[in-house]
Amino acid sequence: AQTVTQSQPEMSVQEAETVTLSCTYDTSESDYYLFWYKQPPSRQMILVIRQEAYKQQNATENRFSVNFQKAAKSFSLKISDSQLGDAAMYFCALEYGNKLVFGAGTILRVKS
Amino acid sequence: NAGVTQTPKFQVLKTGQSMTLQCAQDMNHNSMYWYRQDPGMGLRLIYYSASEGTTDKGEVPNGYNVSRLNKREFSLRLESAAPSQTSVYFCASRPLNSGNTIYFGEGSWLTVV
């Protein structure tokens, strides 16, 4: 079975500081995608960043970057220069075939 | 452009009642999904439809049925609602090709008493 584990139910960060959200996954597939999604209180789901398993280079989108360790099946999200608007639930997700499986989520709180 | 539209947004059911959650997308996406979101458990896949005419079970299919009516519409039916099915339900869609982002509806809040 393909699983996604987010071991941090909640994280806090000071505004302008850096925070890292952890995600591990398990899959028997050789080709797959990994995603981070943001869910603010509005419940809207927003794509933050995606990573293809075949690409060794870590994906980056502005202040968001990932540390993809394929052998360790780890996919952490680093948020630099945290802003109040980053406060949300963050989900790690694994795509294989036509399925998209999500982790339990990490609530990120940003302190001013 | 409406995206993914779910109805109803709120519903209260009595144990044993049945109901259907409706979902439609106007983005010409092949794949559609139903998830439920519960505190501490994230989003769990109930059923999905890779393309028109096909449906497959996800992680938590028990107690649910689905119908892919056409390319646009994918409904979720609770035949005999149970309190354990109290949750927020999300419909989603995306193009068939790998790596594409998934688009979610606004959610349907269902309470079973």
Coordinates of N, CA and C in Angstrom, one line a residue:
Chain A
A1 N 0.8 -1.2 0.0 CA 0.0 0.0 0.0 C 0.9 1.2 0.0
Q2 N 0.4 2.3 -0.7 CA 1.1 3.5 -0.7 C 0.6 4.4 0.4
T3 N 1.6 4.9 1.2 CA 1.2 5.7 2.3 C 2.0 7.0 2.4
V4 N 1.5 8.0 3.1 CA 2.1 9.2 3.3 C 2.0 9.6 4.8
T5 N 3.1 9.9 5.4 CA 3.1 10.2 6.8 C 3.7 11.6 7.1
Q6 N 2.9 12.3 7.8 CA 3.4 13.6 8.3 C 3.4 13.6 9.8
S7 N 4.6 13.6 10.4 CA 4.7 13.3 11.8 C 4.6 14.5 12.7
Q8 N 4.4 15.6 12.1 CA 4.3 16.9 12.9 C 2.8 17.4 12.8
P9 N 2.0 17.2 13.8 CA 0.6 17.6 13.7 C 0.6 19.2 13.7
E10 N 1.5 19.8 14.3 CA 1.5 21.3 14.4 C 2.9 21.8 14.5
M11 N 3.1 23.0 13.8 CA 4.4 23.6 13.9 C 4.2 25.1 14.1
S12 N 5.2 25.8 14.7 CA 5.1 27.2 14.8 C 6.4 27.9 14.3
V13 N 6.3 29.1 13.7 CA 7.4 29.8 13.2 C 7.3 31.3 13.5
Q14 N 8.3 31.9 13.7 CA 8.3 33.4 13.9 C 8.3 34.0 12.5
E15 N 7.6 35.1 12.3 CA 7.6 35.8 11.0 C 9.0 36.1 10.6
A16 N 9.3 35.9 9.3 CA 10.6 36.1 8.7 C 11.6 35.0 9.0
E17 N 11.2 34.0 9.8 CA 12.1 32.9 10.0 C 11.8 31.7 9.0
T18 N 12.6 30.7 9.1 CA 12.5 29.5 8.3 C 12.0 28.3 9.0
V19 N 11.1 27.6 8.4 CA 10.5 26.4 9.0 C 10.6 25.2 8.0
T20 N 10.7 24.0 8.5 CA 10.7 22.8 7.7 C 9.6 21.9 8.1
L21 N 8.8 21.5 7.2 CA 7.7 20.5 7.4 C 8.1 19.1 6.9
S22 N 8.0 18.1 7.7 CA 8.4 16.8 7.3 C 7.4 15.9 6.6
C23 N 7.8 15.1 5.7 CA 6.9 14.1 5.1 C 7.7 12.9 4.7
T24 N 7.2 11.7 5.0 CA 7.8 10.5 4.5 C 6.7 9.7 3.8
Y25 N 7.1 8.9 2.9 CA 6.1 8.1 2.1 C 6.6 6.7 1.8
D26 N 5.7 5.9 1.4 CA 6.1 4.5 1.0 C 5.4 4.2 -0.2
T27 N 6.1 3.7 -1.2 CA 5.6 3.3 -2.5 C 6.5 2.3 -3.1
S28 N 5.8 1.4 -3.9 CA 6.6 0.4 -4.6 C 6.8 0.9 -6.1
E29 N 6.2 2.0 -6.4 CA 6.3 2.5 -7.8 C 7.7 3.1 -8.0
S30 N 8.2 3.1 -9.2 CA 9.4 3.7 -9.5 C 9.3 5.1 -10.1
D31 N 8.1 5.4 -10.6 CA 7.8 6.7 -11.2 C 6.6 7.3 -10.5
Y32 N 6.8 8.4 -9.9 CA 5.6 9.0 -9.2 C 5.9 10.5 -9.0
Y33 N 4.9 11.2 -8.5 CA 5.0 12.6 -8.2 C 4.7 12.8 -6.7
L34 N 5.3 13.8 -6.2 CA 5.1 14.3 -4.8 C 4.6 15.7 -4.9
F35 N 3.7 16.1 -4.0 CA 3.2 17.4 -3.9 C 3.1 17.9 -2.5
W36 N 3.2 19.2 -2.4 CA 2.8 19.9 -1.1 C 1.6 20.8 -1.5
Y37 N 0.5 20.7 -0.7 CA -0.7 21.5 -0.9 C -0.9 22.3 0.4
K38 N -1.4 23.5 0.3 CA -1.7 24.4 1.4 C -3.2 24.5 1.5
Q39 N -3.8 24.4 2.7 CA -5.2 24.6 2.9 C -5.4 25.7 4.0
P40 N -5.7 26.9 3.6 CA -6.0 27.9 4.5 C -7.4 27.7 5.2
P41 N -7.8 28.5 6.1 CA -9.1 28.3 6.8 C -10.3 28.3 5.8
S42 N -10.2 28.9 4.7 CA -11.2 28.8 3.7 C -11.5 27.4 3.1
R43 N -10.5 26.5 3.4 CA -10.6 25.1 3.0 C -10.2 24.9 1.5
Q44 N -9.9 26.0 0.8 CA -9.5 25.9 -0.5 C -8.1 25.2 -0.6
M45 N -7.9 24.3 -1.5 CA -6.6 23.6 -1.6 C -5.7 24.3 -2.7
I46 N -4.5 24.7 -2.3 CA -3.6 25.4 -3.2 C -2.3 24.6 -3.4
L47 N -2.0 24.4 -4.6 CA -0.7 23.7 -4.9 C 0.5 24.6 -4.5
V48 N 1.4 24.1 -3.7 CA 2.6 24.9 -3.3 C 3.8 24.5 -4.2
I49 N 4.0 23.2 -4.4 CA 5.2 22.7 -5.1 C 5.0 21.3 -5.5
R50 N 5.6 20.9 -6.6 CA 5.6 19.5 -7.0 C 7.0 19.0 -7.3
Q51 N 7.2 17.7 -7.2 CA 8.5 17.1 -7.5 C 8.2 15.7 -8.2
E52 N 8.9 15.6 -9.4 CA 8.9 14.3 -10.1 C 10.0 13.4 -9.5
A53 N 9.7 12.1 -9.3 CA 10.6 11.3 -8.6 C 11.9 11.1 -9.4
Y54 N 11.8 11.1 -10.8 CA 12.9 10.9 -11.6 C 13.9 12.1 -11.6
K55 N 13.4 13.2 -11.2 CA 14.3 14.4 -11.2 C 15.0 14.5 -9.9
Q56 N 16.4 14.5 -9.9 CA 17.2 14.6 -8.7 C 17.2 16.0 -8.1
Q57 N 17.1 17.0 -9.0 CA 17.1 18.4 -8.5 C 15.9 18.7 -7.7
N58 N 16.1 19.3 -6.5 CA 15.0 19.7 -5.7 C 14.2 20.8 -6.3
A59 N 12.9 20.7 -6.2 CA 12.0 21.8 -6.7 C 12.0 23.0 -5.8
T60 N 11.9 24.2 -6.5 CA 11.9 25.4 -5.8 C 10.8 26.3 -6.4
E61 N 10.0 27.0 -5.5 CA 9.0 28.0 -6.0 C 9.1 29.1 -5.0
N62 N 9.9 30.2 -5.4 CA 10.0 31.4 -4.6 C 10.5 31.0 -3.2
R63 N 9.7 31.3 -2.2 CA 10.2 31.0 -0.8 C 10.1 29.6 -0.4
F64 N 9.5 28.7 -1.2 CA 9.2 27.4 -0.9 C 10.2 26.5 -1.7
S65 N 10.8 25.5 -0.9 CA 11.7 24.6 -1.6 C 11.5 23.2 -0.9
V66 N 12.0 22.2 -1.6 CA 11.8 20.8 -1.0 C 13.2 20.2 -0.9
N67 N 13.3 19.3 0.1 CA 14.5 18.4 0.2 C 14.0 17.0 -0.1
F68 N 14.2 16.5 -1.3 CA 13.7 15.2 -1.8 C 14.8 14.2 -1.6
Q69 N 14.6 13.2 -0.8 CA 15.6 12.2 -0.6 C 14.9 10.9 -1.0
K70 N 15.1 10.5 -2.3 CA 14.4 9.3 -2.8 C 14.7 8.0 -2.1
A71 N 15.9 7.8 -1.8 CA 16.3 6.5 -1.2 C 15.7 6.4 0.2
A72 N 15.6 7.5 0.9 CA 15.0 7.6 2.3 C 13.5 7.8 2.2
K73 N 13.0 8.0 1.0 CA 11.5 8.3 0.9 C 11.1 9.4 1.8
S74 N 11.8 10.5 1.6 CA 11.5 11.7 2.4 C 11.3 12.9 1.5
F75 N 10.4 13.7 1.9 CA 10.0 14.9 1.0 C 9.6 16.0 1.9
S76 N 10.6 16.8 2.4 CA 10.3 17.9 3.4 C 10.1 19.2 2.6
L77 N 9.4 20.1 3.2 CA 9.1 21.4 2.6 C 9.7 22.5 3.5
K78 N 10.5 23.3 2.9 CA 11.2 24.4 3.6 C 10.5 25.7 3.2
I79 N 10.0 26.5 4.2 CA 9.5 27.8 3.9 C 10.4 28.8 4.5
S80 N 11.0 29.7 3.6 CA 11.9 30.7 4.0 C 11.2 32.0 4.2
D81 N 11.7 32.9 5.1 CA 11.1 34.2 5.2 C 9.6 34.1 5.5
S82 N 9.2 33.3 6.5 CA 7.8 33.1 6.7 C 7.0 34.3 6.8
Q83 N 5.8 34.3 6.3 CA 4.8 35.4 6.3 C 3.5 35.0 7.0
L84 N 2.8 36.0 7.5 CA 1.6 35.7 8.2 C 0.6 34.9 7.3
G85 N 0.7 35.2 6.0 CA -0.2 34.5 5.1 C 0.1 33.0 4.8
D86 N 1.3 32.6 5.4 CA 1.7 31.2 5.2 C 0.9 30.3 6.2
A87 N 0.3 30.9 7.2 CA -0.4 30.1 8.2 C -1.5 29.3 7.6
A88 N -1.5 28.0 7.7 CA -2.5 27.1 7.1 C -2.2 25.7 7.5
M89 N -3.0 24.8 7.0 CA -2.7 23.4 7.0 C -2.0 23.0 5.8
Y90 N -0.9 22.2 5.9 CA -0.1 21.8 4.8 C -0.2 20.3 4.6
F91 N -0.5 19.9 3.4 CA -0.6 18.4 3.1 C 0.5 18.0 2.2
C92 N 1.1 16.9 2.5 CA 2.0 16.2 1.6 C 1.2 15.2 0.8
A93 N 1.4 15.0 -0.5 CA 0.6 14.1 -1.3 C 1.5 13.3 -2.2
L94 N 1.1 12.0 -2.5 CA 1.8 11.1 -3.4 C 0.9 10.7 -4.5
E95 N 1.4 10.9 -5.7 CA 0.6 10.4 -6.9 C 1.2 9.2 -7.4
Y96 N 0.4 8.2 -7.7 CA 0.9 7.0 -8.4 C -0.3 6.5 -9.2
G97 N 0.0 6.2 -10.4 CA -1.1 5.8 -11.3 C -2.1 7.0 -11.4
N98 N -3.4 6.8 -11.2 CA -4.3 7.8 -11.2 C -4.7 8.2 -9.8
K99 N -4.1 7.6 -8.8 CA -4.5 7.9 -7.4 C -3.6 9.1 -6.8
L100 N -4.2 9.8 -5.9 CA -3.5 10.8 -5.2 C -3.8 10.6 -3.7
V101 N -2.8 10.3 -2.9 CA -2.9 10.0 -1.5 C -2.3 11.1 -0.7
F102 N -3.0 11.5 0.3 CA -2.5 12.6 1.2 C -2.1 12.1 2.6
G103 N -1.2 12.9 3.2 CA -0.9 12.7 4.6 C -1.9 13.3 5.5
A104 N -1.7 13.2 6.8 CA -2.7 13.7 7.8 C -2.6 15.3 7.9
G105 N -1.6 15.9 7.4 CA -1.5 17.3 7.5 C -0.7 17.9 8.6
T106 N -0.1 19.0 8.5 CA 0.6 19.8 9.5 C 0.0 21.2 9.6
I107 N -0.4 21.6 10.8 CA -0.9 22.9 10.9 C 0.3 23.8 11.2
L108 N 0.4 24.9 10.4 CA 1.5 25.8 10.5 C 1.0 27.1 11.1
R109 N 1.5 27.5 12.2 CA 1.1 28.8 12.8 C 2.3 29.8 12.7
V110 N 2.0 31.0 12.3 CA 3.1 32.0 12.1 C 2.9 33.1 13.1
K111 N 3.9 33.4 13.9 CA 3.8 34.3 15.0 C 4.4 35.7 14.6
S112 N 3.7 36.8 14.9 CA 4.2 38.1 14.5 C 5.0 38.7 15.6
Chain B
N1 N -15.6 31.0 -14.9 CA -15.2 29.6 -14.9 C -15.5 29.0 -13.5
A2 N -16.4 28.1 -13.3 CA -16.8 27.6 -12.0 C -15.9 26.7 -11.4
G3 N -15.1 25.9 -12.2 CA -14.2 24.9 -11.7 C -14.9 23.6 -11.3
V4 N -14.8 23.3 -10.0 CA -15.5 22.1 -9.4 C -16.6 22.6 -8.5
T5 N -17.8 22.1 -8.8 CA -18.9 22.6 -8.0 C -19.6 21.4 -7.3
Q6 N -19.8 21.5 -6.0 CA -20.4 20.5 -5.2 C -21.7 21.0 -4.6
T7 N -22.6 20.0 -4.5 CA -23.9 20.3 -3.8 C -24.4 19.1 -3.1
P8 N -25.0 19.2 -1.9 CA -25.2 20.5 -1.2 C -23.9 20.9 -0.4
K9 N -23.8 22.1 0.1 CA -22.7 22.5 0.9 C -22.9 22.1 2.4
F10 N -24.1 22.0 2.9 CA -24.3 21.6 4.2 C -25.5 20.6 4.2
Q11 N -25.4 19.5 5.0 CA -26.5 18.6 5.1 C -26.5 17.9 6.5
V12 N -27.7 17.8 7.1 CA -27.8 17.0 8.3 C -28.7 15.8 8.0
L13 N -28.2 14.6 8.3 CA -29.0 13.4 8.1 C -29.2 12.7 9.3
K14 N -30.3 11.9 9.4 CA -30.5 11.0 10.5 C -29.9 9.6 10.1
T15 N -29.4 8.9 11.1 CA -28.8 7.6 10.9 C -29.8 6.7 10.1
G16 N -29.3 6.1 9.1 CA -30.1 5.2 8.2 C -30.6 5.9 7.0
Q17 N -30.6 7.2 6.9 CA -31.1 7.9 5.7 C -30.1 7.8 4.6
S18 N -30.5 8.0 3.4 CA -29.6 8.0 2.3 C -29.6 9.4 1.6
M19 N -28.5 9.6 1.0 CA -28.4 10.9 0.2 C -27.2 10.8 -0.8
T20 N -27.3 11.7 -1.8 CA -26.3 11.8 -2.8 C -25.7 13.1 -2.9
L21 N -24.3 13.1 -2.8 CA -23.6 14.4 -3.0 C -23.3 14.5 -4.5
Q22 N -23.6 15.7 -5.1 CA -23.3 15.9 -6.5 C -22.1 16.7 -6.7
C23 N -21.4 16.4 -7.8 CA -20.2 17.1 -8.2 C -20.1 17.2 -9.7
A24 N -19.8 18.4 -10.1 CA -19.6 18.7 -11.6 C -18.4 19.6 -11.8
Q25 N -17.6 19.3 -12.9 CA -16.5 20.1 -13.2 C -16.6 20.5 -14.7
D26 N -16.1 21.8 -14.9 CA -16.3 22.3 -16.3 C -14.9 22.5 -16.9
M27 N -13.9 21.8 -16.5 CA -12.5 21.9 -17.0 C -12.1 20.8 -18.0
N28 N -13.1 20.0 -18.4 CA -12.9 18.9 -19.3 C -11.8 17.9 -18.8
H29 N -11.8 17.7 -17.5 CA -10.8 16.8 -16.9 C -11.3 15.4 -17.0
N30 N -10.3 14.5 -17.2 CA -10.7 13.1 -17.3 C -10.9 12.4 -15.9
S31 N -10.1 12.8 -14.9 CA -10.1 12.1 -13.6 C -10.9 12.9 -12.6
M32 N -11.7 12.2 -11.8 CA -12.4 12.8 -10.7 C -12.3 12.0 -9.4
Y33 N -12.4 12.6 -8.3 CA -12.2 12.0 -7.0 C -13.2 12.5 -5.9
W34 N -13.4 11.6 -5.0 CA -14.1 12.0 -3.8 C -13.2 11.7 -2.6
Y35 N -13.0 12.7 -1.7 CA -12.2 12.5 -0.5 C -13.1 12.9 0.7
R36 N -12.7 12.4 1.9 CA -13.3 12.9 3.1 C -12.2 13.4 4.0
Q37 N -12.5 14.5 4.7 CA -11.5 15.1 5.6 C -12.0 15.1 7.0
D38 N -11.2 14.5 7.9 CA -11.5 14.4 9.3 C -10.3 14.9 10.1
P39 N -10.6 15.5 11.2 CA -9.5 16.0 12.1 C -8.4 15.0 12.4
G40 N -7.2 15.3 12.2 CA -6.1 14.4 12.5 C -5.9 13.2 11.5
M41 N -6.7 13.2 10.5 CA -6.6 12.1 9.5 C -6.4 12.6 8.1
G42 N -6.4 13.8 7.9 CA -6.1 14.4 6.6 C -7.2 14.1 5.6
L43 N -6.8 14.0 4.4 CA -7.8 13.7 3.3 C -7.6 12.2 2.9
R44 N -8.7 11.5 3.0 CA -8.7 10.1 2.6 C -9.5 9.9 1.4
L45 N -9.0 9.1 0.5 CA -9.6 8.9 -0.8 C -10.7 7.8 -0.7
I46 N -11.9 8.2 -1.1 CA -13.1 7.3 -1.0 C -13.2 6.5 -2.3
Y47 N -13.4 7.1 -3.4 CA -13.5 6.5 -4.7 C -12.8 7.5 -5.7
Y48 N -12.4 7.0 -6.8 CA -12.0 7.8 -7.9 C -12.4 7.3 -9.2
S49 N -12.4 8.1 -10.2 CA -12.7 7.7 -11.6 C -11.7 8.3 -12.5
A50 N -10.9 7.4 -13.1 CA -9.7 7.8 -13.9 C -10.3 8.4 -15.2
S51 N -11.4 7.9 -15.7 CA -11.9 8.4 -16.9 C -13.4 8.1 -17.0
E52 N -14.1 8.7 -17.9 CA -15.6 8.4 -18.0 C -15.8 6.9 -18.2
G53 N -16.7 6.4 -17.4 CA -17.0 4.9 -17.5 C -16.3 4.0 -16.6
T54 N -15.3 4.6 -15.8 CA -14.6 3.7 -14.9 C -14.6 4.3 -13.5
T55 N -14.7 3.5 -12.5 CA -14.6 3.9 -11.1 C -13.8 2.9 -10.3
D56 N -13.1 3.3 -9.3 CA -12.2 2.4 -8.5 C -12.3 2.8 -7.0
K57 N -12.1 1.9 -6.2 CA -12.1 2.1 -4.7 C -10.8 2.8 -4.3
G58 N -11.0 3.7 -3.3 CA -9.8 4.3 -2.7 C -9.5 3.7 -1.4
E59 N -9.1 4.5 -0.4 CA -8.7 4.0 0.9 C -9.9 3.6 1.8
V60 N -11.0 4.3 1.7 CA -12.1 4.1 2.6 C -13.4 4.0 1.9
P61 N -13.7 3.0 1.0 CA -14.9 3.0 0.2 C -16.1 2.4 0.9
N62 N -15.9 1.8 2.1 CA -17.1 1.1 2.7 C -18.2 2.1 3.1
G63 N -19.4 1.8 2.7 CA -20.5 2.6 3.0 C -20.9 3.6 2.0
Y64 N -20.1 3.6 0.9 CA -20.3 4.6 -0.2 C -20.4 3.9 -1.5
N65 N -21.1 4.6 -2.5 CA -21.1 4.2 -3.9 C -21.0 5.4 -4.7
V66 N -20.5 5.2 -5.9 CA -20.3 6.4 -6.8 C -20.8 6.1 -8.2
S67 N -21.1 7.2 -8.9 CA -21.5 7.1 -10.3 C -20.8 8.1 -11.1
R68 N -20.1 7.7 -12.2 CA -19.5 8.7 -13.1 C -20.6 8.8 -14.2
L69 N -21.4 9.8 -14.1 CA -22.6 10.0 -15.0 C -22.2 10.3 -16.4
N70 N -21.2 11.1 -16.5 CA -20.6 11.5 -17.8 C -19.2 12.1 -17.5
K71 N -18.6 12.8 -18.4 CA -17.3 13.3 -18.2 C -17.3 14.4 -17.1
R72 N -18.4 15.1 -17.0 CA -18.5 16.3 -16.1 C -18.8 15.9 -14.7
E73 N -19.6 14.9 -14.5 CA -20.3 14.7 -13.2 C -19.9 13.4 -12.6
F74 N -19.7 13.5 -11.2 CA -19.3 12.3 -10.4 C -20.0 12.4 -9.1
S75 N -20.9 11.5 -8.8 CA -21.7 11.6 -7.6 C -21.3 10.6 -6.6
L76 N -21.5 10.9 -5.3 CA -21.2 10.0 -4.2 C -22.5 9.8 -3.4
R77 N -22.8 8.5 -3.2 CA -24.0 8.2 -2.5 C -23.8 7.4 -1.2
L78 N -24.5 7.9 -0.2 CA -24.5 7.2 1.1 C -25.8 6.5 1.2
E79 N -25.8 5.1 1.2 CA -27.0 4.4 1.1 C -27.7 4.3 2.5
S80 N -27.0 4.2 3.5 CA -27.6 4.2 4.9 C -26.6 4.9 5.8
A81 N -26.8 6.1 6.0 CA -25.8 7.0 6.7 C -25.6 6.5 8.1
A82 N -24.3 6.6 8.6 CA -23.9 6.3 9.9 C -23.2 7.5 10.5
P83 N -23.2 7.6 11.9 CA -22.5 8.8 12.5 C -21.1 8.8 12.1
S84 N -20.4 7.7 11.8 CA -19.0 7.7 11.5 C -18.8 8.3 10.1
Q85 N -19.8 8.6 9.4 CA -19.7 9.3 8.1 C -19.9 10.8 8.2
T86 N -20.0 11.3 9.4 CA -19.9 12.7 9.6 C -18.6 13.2 9.3
S87 N -18.5 14.1 8.3 CA -17.2 14.6 7.8 C -17.4 15.7 6.8
V88 N -16.3 16.2 6.3 CA -16.3 17.2 5.2 C -15.9 16.4 4.0
Y89 N -16.7 16.5 2.9 CA -16.4 15.7 1.7 C -16.0 16.7 0.6
F90 N -14.9 16.3 -0.1 CA -14.4 17.1 -1.2 C -14.4 16.3 -2.4
C91 N -14.9 16.9 -3.5 CA -14.8 16.4 -4.8 C -13.7 17.1 -5.5
A92 N -13.0 16.4 -6.4 CA -11.8 17.0 -7.0 C -11.7 16.4 -8.5
S93 N -11.0 17.2 -9.3 CA -10.8 16.7 -10.7 C -9.4 17.1 -11.1
R94 N -8.9 16.4 -12.1 CA -7.6 16.8 -12.7 C -7.4 16.2 -14.1
P95 N -6.6 16.7 -14.9 CA -6.3 16.0 -16.2 C -5.7 14.7 -16.0
L96 N -5.7 13.8 -17.0 CA -5.3 12.4 -16.8 C -3.7 12.3 -16.6
N97 N -3.0 13.2 -17.3 CA -1.6 13.1 -17.3 C -0.9 13.2 -15.9
S98 N 0.1 12.5 -15.7 CA 0.8 12.5 -14.4 C 1.4 13.9 -14.1
G99 N 1.4 14.2 -12.8 CA 2.0 15.4 -12.4 C 1.1 16.6 -12.4
N100 N -0.1 16.5 -12.9 CA -1.0 17.6 -13.0 C -1.6 17.9 -11.6
T101 N -1.8 19.2 -11.3 CA -2.4 19.5 -10.1 C -3.8 19.1 -10.0
I102 N -4.3 18.9 -8.8 CA -5.7 18.5 -8.6 C -6.5 19.8 -8.2
Y103 N -7.7 19.9 -8.7 CA -8.6 21.0 -8.3 C -9.7 20.5 -7.5
F104 N -9.9 21.2 -6.3 CA -10.9 20.8 -5.4 C -12.1 21.7 -5.4
G105 N -13.3 21.1 -5.1 CA -14.5 21.9 -4.8 C -14.4 22.5 -3.4
E106 N -15.4 23.2 -3.0 CA -15.4 23.9 -1.8 C -15.7 23.1 -0.6
G107 N -16.1 21.8 -0.8 CA -16.4 20.9 0.3 C -17.9 20.9 0.6
S108 N -18.3 19.7 1.2 CA -19.7 19.5 1.6 C -19.6 19.1 3.1
W109 N -20.3 19.8 4.0 CA -20.3 19.5 5.4 C -21.4 18.6 5.7
L110 N -21.2 17.3 6.1 CA -22.2 16.4 6.3 C -22.2 15.9 7.8
T111 N -23.4 16.1 8.4 CA -23.5 15.6 9.8 C -24.6 14.5 9.9
V112 N -24.2 13.4 10.5 CA -25.2 12.3 10.6 C -25.5 12.2 12.1
V113 N -26.7 12.3 12.5 CA -27.1 12.3 13.9 C -27.9 11.0 14.2

